[in-house]
Coordinates of C-alpha atoms and ligand atoms in Angstrom, one line a residue:
X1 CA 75.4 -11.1 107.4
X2 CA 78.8 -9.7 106.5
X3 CA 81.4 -12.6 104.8
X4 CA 84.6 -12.2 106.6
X5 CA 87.4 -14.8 104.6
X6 CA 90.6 -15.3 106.9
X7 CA 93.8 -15.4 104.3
X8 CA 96.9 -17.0 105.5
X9 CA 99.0 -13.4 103.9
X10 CA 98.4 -10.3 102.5
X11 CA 99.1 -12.4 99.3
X12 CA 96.7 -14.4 99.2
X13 CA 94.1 -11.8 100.3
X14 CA 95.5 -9.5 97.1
X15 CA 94.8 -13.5 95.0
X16 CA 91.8 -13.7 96.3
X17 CA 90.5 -10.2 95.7
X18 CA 91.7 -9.9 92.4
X19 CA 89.4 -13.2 91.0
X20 CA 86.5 -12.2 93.5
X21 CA 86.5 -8.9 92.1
X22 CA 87.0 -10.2 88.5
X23 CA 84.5 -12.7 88.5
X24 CA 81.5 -9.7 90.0
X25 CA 82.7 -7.4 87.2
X26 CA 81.6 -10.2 84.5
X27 CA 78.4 -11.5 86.4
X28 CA 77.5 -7.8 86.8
X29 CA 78.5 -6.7 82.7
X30 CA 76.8 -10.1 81.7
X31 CA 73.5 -9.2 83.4
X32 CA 73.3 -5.3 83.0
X33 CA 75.8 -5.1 79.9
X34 CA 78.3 -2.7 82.1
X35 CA 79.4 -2.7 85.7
X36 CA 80.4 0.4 88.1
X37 CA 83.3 -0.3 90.6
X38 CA 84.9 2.0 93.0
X39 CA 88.4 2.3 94.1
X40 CA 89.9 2.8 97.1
X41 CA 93.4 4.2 97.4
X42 CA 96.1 3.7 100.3
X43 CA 98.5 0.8 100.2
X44 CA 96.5 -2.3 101.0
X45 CA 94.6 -2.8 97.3
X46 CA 98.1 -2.4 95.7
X47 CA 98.5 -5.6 94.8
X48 CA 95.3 -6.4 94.7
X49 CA 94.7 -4.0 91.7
X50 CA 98.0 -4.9 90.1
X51 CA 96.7 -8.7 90.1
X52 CA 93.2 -8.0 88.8
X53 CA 94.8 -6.0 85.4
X54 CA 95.5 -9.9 84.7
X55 CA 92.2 -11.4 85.0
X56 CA 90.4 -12.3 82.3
X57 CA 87.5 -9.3 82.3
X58 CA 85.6 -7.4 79.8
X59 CA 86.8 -3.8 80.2
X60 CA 84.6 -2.2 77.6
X61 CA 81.9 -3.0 80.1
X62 CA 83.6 -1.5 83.0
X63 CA 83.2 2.1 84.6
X64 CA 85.6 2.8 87.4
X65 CA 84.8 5.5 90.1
X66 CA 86.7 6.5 92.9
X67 CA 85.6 5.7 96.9
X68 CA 87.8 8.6 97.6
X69 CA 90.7 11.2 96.1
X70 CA 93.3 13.4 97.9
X71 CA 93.3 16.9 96.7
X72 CA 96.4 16.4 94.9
X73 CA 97.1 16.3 91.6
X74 CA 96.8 13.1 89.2
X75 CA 99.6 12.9 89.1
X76 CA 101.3 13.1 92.3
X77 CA 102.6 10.4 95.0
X78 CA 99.8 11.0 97.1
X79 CA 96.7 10.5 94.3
X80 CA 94.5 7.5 94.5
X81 CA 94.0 7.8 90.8
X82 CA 97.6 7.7 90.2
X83 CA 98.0 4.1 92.0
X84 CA 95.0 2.8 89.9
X85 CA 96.5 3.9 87.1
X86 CA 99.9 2.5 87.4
X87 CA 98.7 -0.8 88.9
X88 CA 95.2 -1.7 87.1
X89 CA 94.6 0.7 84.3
X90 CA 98.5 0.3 82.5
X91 CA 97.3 -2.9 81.6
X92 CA 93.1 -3.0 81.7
X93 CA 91.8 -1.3 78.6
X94 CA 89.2 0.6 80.6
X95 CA 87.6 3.1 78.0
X96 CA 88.9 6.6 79.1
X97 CA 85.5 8.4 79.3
X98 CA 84.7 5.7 81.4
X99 CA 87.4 6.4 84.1
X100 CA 85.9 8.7 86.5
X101 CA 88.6 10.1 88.0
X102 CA 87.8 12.6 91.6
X103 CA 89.3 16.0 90.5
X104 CA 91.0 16.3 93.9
X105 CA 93.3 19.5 92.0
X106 CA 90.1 21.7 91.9
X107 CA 89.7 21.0 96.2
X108 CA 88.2 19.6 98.3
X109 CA 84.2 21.7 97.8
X110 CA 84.7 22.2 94.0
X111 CA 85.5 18.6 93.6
X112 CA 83.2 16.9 95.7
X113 CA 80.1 19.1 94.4
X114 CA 82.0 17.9 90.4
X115 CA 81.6 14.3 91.6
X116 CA 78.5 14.3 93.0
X117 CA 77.3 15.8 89.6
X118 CA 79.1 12.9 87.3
X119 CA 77.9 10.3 89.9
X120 CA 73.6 11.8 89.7
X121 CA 74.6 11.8 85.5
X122 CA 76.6 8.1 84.7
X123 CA 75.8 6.0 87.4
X124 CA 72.7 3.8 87.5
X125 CA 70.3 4.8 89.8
X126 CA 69.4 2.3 92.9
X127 CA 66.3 1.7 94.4
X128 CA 66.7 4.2 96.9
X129 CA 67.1 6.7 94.0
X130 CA 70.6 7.0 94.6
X131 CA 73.4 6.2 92.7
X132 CA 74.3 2.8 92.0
X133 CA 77.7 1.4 92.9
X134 CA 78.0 -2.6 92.2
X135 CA 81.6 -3.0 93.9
X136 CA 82.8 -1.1 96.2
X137 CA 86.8 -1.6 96.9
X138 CA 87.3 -0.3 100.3
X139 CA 90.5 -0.1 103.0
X140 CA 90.3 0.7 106.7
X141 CA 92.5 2.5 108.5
X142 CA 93.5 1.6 112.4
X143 CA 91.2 4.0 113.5
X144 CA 87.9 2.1 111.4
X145 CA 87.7 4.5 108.7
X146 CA 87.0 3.8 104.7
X147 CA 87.4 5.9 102.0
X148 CA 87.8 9.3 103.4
X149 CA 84.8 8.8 106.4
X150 CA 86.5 9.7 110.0
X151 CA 85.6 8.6 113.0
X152 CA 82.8 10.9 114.6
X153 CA 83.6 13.2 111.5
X154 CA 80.4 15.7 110.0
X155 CA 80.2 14.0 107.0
X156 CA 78.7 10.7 108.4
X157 CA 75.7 13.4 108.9
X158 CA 75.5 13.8 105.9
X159 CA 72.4 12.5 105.0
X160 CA 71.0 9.9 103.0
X161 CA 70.7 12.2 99.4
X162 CA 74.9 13.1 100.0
X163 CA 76.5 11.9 97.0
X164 CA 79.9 13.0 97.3
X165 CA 81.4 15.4 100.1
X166 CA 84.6 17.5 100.7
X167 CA 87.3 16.8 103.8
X168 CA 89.3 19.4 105.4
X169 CA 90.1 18.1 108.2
X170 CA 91.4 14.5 107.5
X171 CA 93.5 12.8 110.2
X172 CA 95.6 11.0 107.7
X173 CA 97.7 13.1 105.8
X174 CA 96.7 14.9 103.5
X175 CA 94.2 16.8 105.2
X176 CA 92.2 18.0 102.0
X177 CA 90.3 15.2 100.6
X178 CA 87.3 14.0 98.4
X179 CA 85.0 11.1 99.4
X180 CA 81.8 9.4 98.7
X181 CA 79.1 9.4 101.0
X182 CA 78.4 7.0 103.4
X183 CA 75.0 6.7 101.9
X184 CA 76.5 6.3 98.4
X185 CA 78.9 3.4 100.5
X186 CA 75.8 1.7 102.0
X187 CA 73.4 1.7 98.6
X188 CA 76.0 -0.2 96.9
X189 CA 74.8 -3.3 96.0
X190 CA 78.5 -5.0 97.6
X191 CA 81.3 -3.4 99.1
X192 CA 84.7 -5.6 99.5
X193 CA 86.6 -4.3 102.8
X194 CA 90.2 -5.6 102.7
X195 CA 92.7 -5.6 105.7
X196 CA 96.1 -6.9 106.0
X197 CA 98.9 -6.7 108.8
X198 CA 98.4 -6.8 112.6
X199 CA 97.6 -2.9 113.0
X200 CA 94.2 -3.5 111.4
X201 CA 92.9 -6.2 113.8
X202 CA 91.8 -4.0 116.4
X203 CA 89.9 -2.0 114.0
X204 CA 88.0 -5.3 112.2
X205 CA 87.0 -6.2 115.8
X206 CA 85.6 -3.4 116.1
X207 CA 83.8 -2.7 112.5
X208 CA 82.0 -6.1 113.5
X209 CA 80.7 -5.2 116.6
X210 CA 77.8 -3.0 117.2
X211 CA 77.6 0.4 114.4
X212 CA 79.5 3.1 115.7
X213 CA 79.6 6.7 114.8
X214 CA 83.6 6.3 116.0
X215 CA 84.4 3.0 113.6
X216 CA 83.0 4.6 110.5
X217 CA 83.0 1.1 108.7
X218 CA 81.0 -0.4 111.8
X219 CA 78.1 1.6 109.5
X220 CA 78.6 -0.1 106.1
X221 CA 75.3 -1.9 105.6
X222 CA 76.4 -6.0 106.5
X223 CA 74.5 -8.2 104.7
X224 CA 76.3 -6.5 101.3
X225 CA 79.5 -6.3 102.8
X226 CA 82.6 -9.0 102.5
X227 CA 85.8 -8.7 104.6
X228 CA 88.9 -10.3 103.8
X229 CA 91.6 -10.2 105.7
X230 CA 95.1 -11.5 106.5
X231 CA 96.1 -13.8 109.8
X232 CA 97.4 -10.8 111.1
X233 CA 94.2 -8.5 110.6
X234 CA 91.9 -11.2 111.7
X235 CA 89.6 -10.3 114.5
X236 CA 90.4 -13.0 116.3
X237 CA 94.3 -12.8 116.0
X238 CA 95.0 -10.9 119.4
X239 CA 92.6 -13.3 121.3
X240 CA 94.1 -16.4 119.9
X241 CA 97.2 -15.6 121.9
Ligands
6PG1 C1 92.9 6.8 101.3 C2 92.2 5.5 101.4 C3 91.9 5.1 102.8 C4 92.6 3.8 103.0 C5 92.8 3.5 104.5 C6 93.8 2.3 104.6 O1 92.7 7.6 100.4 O2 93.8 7.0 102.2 O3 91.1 5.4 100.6 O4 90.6 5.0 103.2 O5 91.9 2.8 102.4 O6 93.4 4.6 105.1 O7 95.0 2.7 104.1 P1 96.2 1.6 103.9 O8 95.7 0.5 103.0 O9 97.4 2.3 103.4 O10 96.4 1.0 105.3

C-alpha cells in the first residue's frame, strides 16, 4: 500500500524528506555496510537535498546514482548532477568514485548504454537479478511522469532486464535525456515521490488510481512507494473545495 504524508508547505515536505531519507541511508549502511540512493533532478528536491547535506549520515557508506540526467553538460543550468552537487554534495563528503554521475555530454544512446554498464557492475543485485536501488528520490511532473518516463512513451516497453535507456523525444525541455528504467524504478526496494504546489494535484490523483501507461508513476510498484506532498499537491485538495 503506497504511504501518502500530507505536509502543510513545500517546507515541511523538503523537512520531512531530508530526515526520512537520512534516517533509510543509516538503517540501510548499518544493515548492508553501504546504501545506493538515486536522485532525481527538477526543482521540487531542491531543498530537500540542500536540508539532507545537514543530517547527521555516514557518507563513506553512501553511493549516489542518478534517476535521470539531461544530456547536458555537468556543469550546465540544466544538469541534474549539477543541482546535487551544489545542494547535497558541497557539504556531504560522498566519496567521489562513489558518485555515479549519468554522462548526459556523451548523449542520450552512449550514455544510457554507459549507465546501464556502471549500474550491472556497482550496484547490488536484487532478487529479480536486477540492480538494486534502496532509495529512490523521485519528482512528477503535471503530466505523471518520474525521472525521464513519459506518458505512453517506448521506454515504458522496455522490458523488465532495461537498466538504463536514452530519450529523444522528451516533452520537457531538454528533449535529449538519460533515464533509468521503469524496471530498475519498480525493483527498488523504496522509492520516495515528492510533490509540492497545486499544479501537481491532478497528477497525484491520478498516479493513485488504477496503473496507467499515460501516468507513468501510476506504474511504480505501491506497496514500496511513499508520497509526500504539500496542501496544494494533495489529491484531495481540488475536491475539498
Ligand atoms: C528532470 C526530473 C523530472 C522531475 C519532474 C518534476 O530531470 O526533469 O527528474 O522527472 O522530477 O519533471 O520537476 P519539478 O520538480 O521541477 O516540478
Amino acid at each position: 500500500m503506497t504511504r501518502l504524508t500530507t505536509c502543510a508547505d513545500a517546507e515541511a515536505v523538503a523537512v520531512r524528506a531530508a530526515a526520512d531519507i537520512a534516517r533509510a541511508l543509516e538503517q540501510v549502511c548499518a544493515q548492508r555496510g553501504a546504501a545506493h540512493i538515486a536522485l532525481s533532478g527538477g526543482t521540487t528536491p531542491k531543498r530537500t537535498y540542500e536540508l539532507l547535506a545537514e543530517q547527521p549520515v555516514d557518507w563513506a557508506g553512501v553511493h549516489l546514482w542518478f534517476a535521470d540526467e539531461r544530456c547536458v553538460g555537468p556543469n550546465d543550468a540544466d544538469s541534474n548532477y549539477r543541482l546535487a552537487s551544489e545542494t547535497l554534495l558541497a557539504r556531504a563528503e560522498i566519496p567521489p568514485e562513489r558518485v555515479h554521475r549519468m554522462r548526459g555530454e556523451l548523449g542520450p544512446e552512449e550514455g544510457a548504454r554507459r549507465y546501464a554498464l556502471e549500474l550491472s557492475l556497482k550496484a547490488p543485485a536484487s532478487a529479480e537479478k536486477m540492480a538494486l536501488l534502496d532509495l529512490v528520490v523521485l519528482g512528477i511532473g503535471p503530466d505523471g511522469h518520474v525521472a525521464s518516463l513519459f506518458p505512453g512513451a517506448a521506454t515504458l516497453d522496455a522490458g523488465e532486464h532495461a537498466l538504463c535507456l536514452g530519450v529523444h523525444d522528451s516533452p520537457k525541455p531538454p528533449p535529449e535525456r538519460i533515464t533509468l528504467s521503469l524496471a530498475v524504478l519498480r525493483a527498488a526496494a523504496h522509492c520516495l515521490l515528492l510533490a509540492t504546489g497545486a499544479g501537481k494535484s491532478d497528477a497525484i490523483h491520478a498516479m493513485l488510481a488504477d496503473p496507467s501507461r499515460h501516468v507513468p508513476a501510476s506504474l511504480l510498484r505501491r506497496e514500496r512507494l511513499s508520497v509526500m506532498v504539500d496542501d496544494a499537491a494533495s489529491p484531495n485538495s481540488k475536491r475539498l473545495g
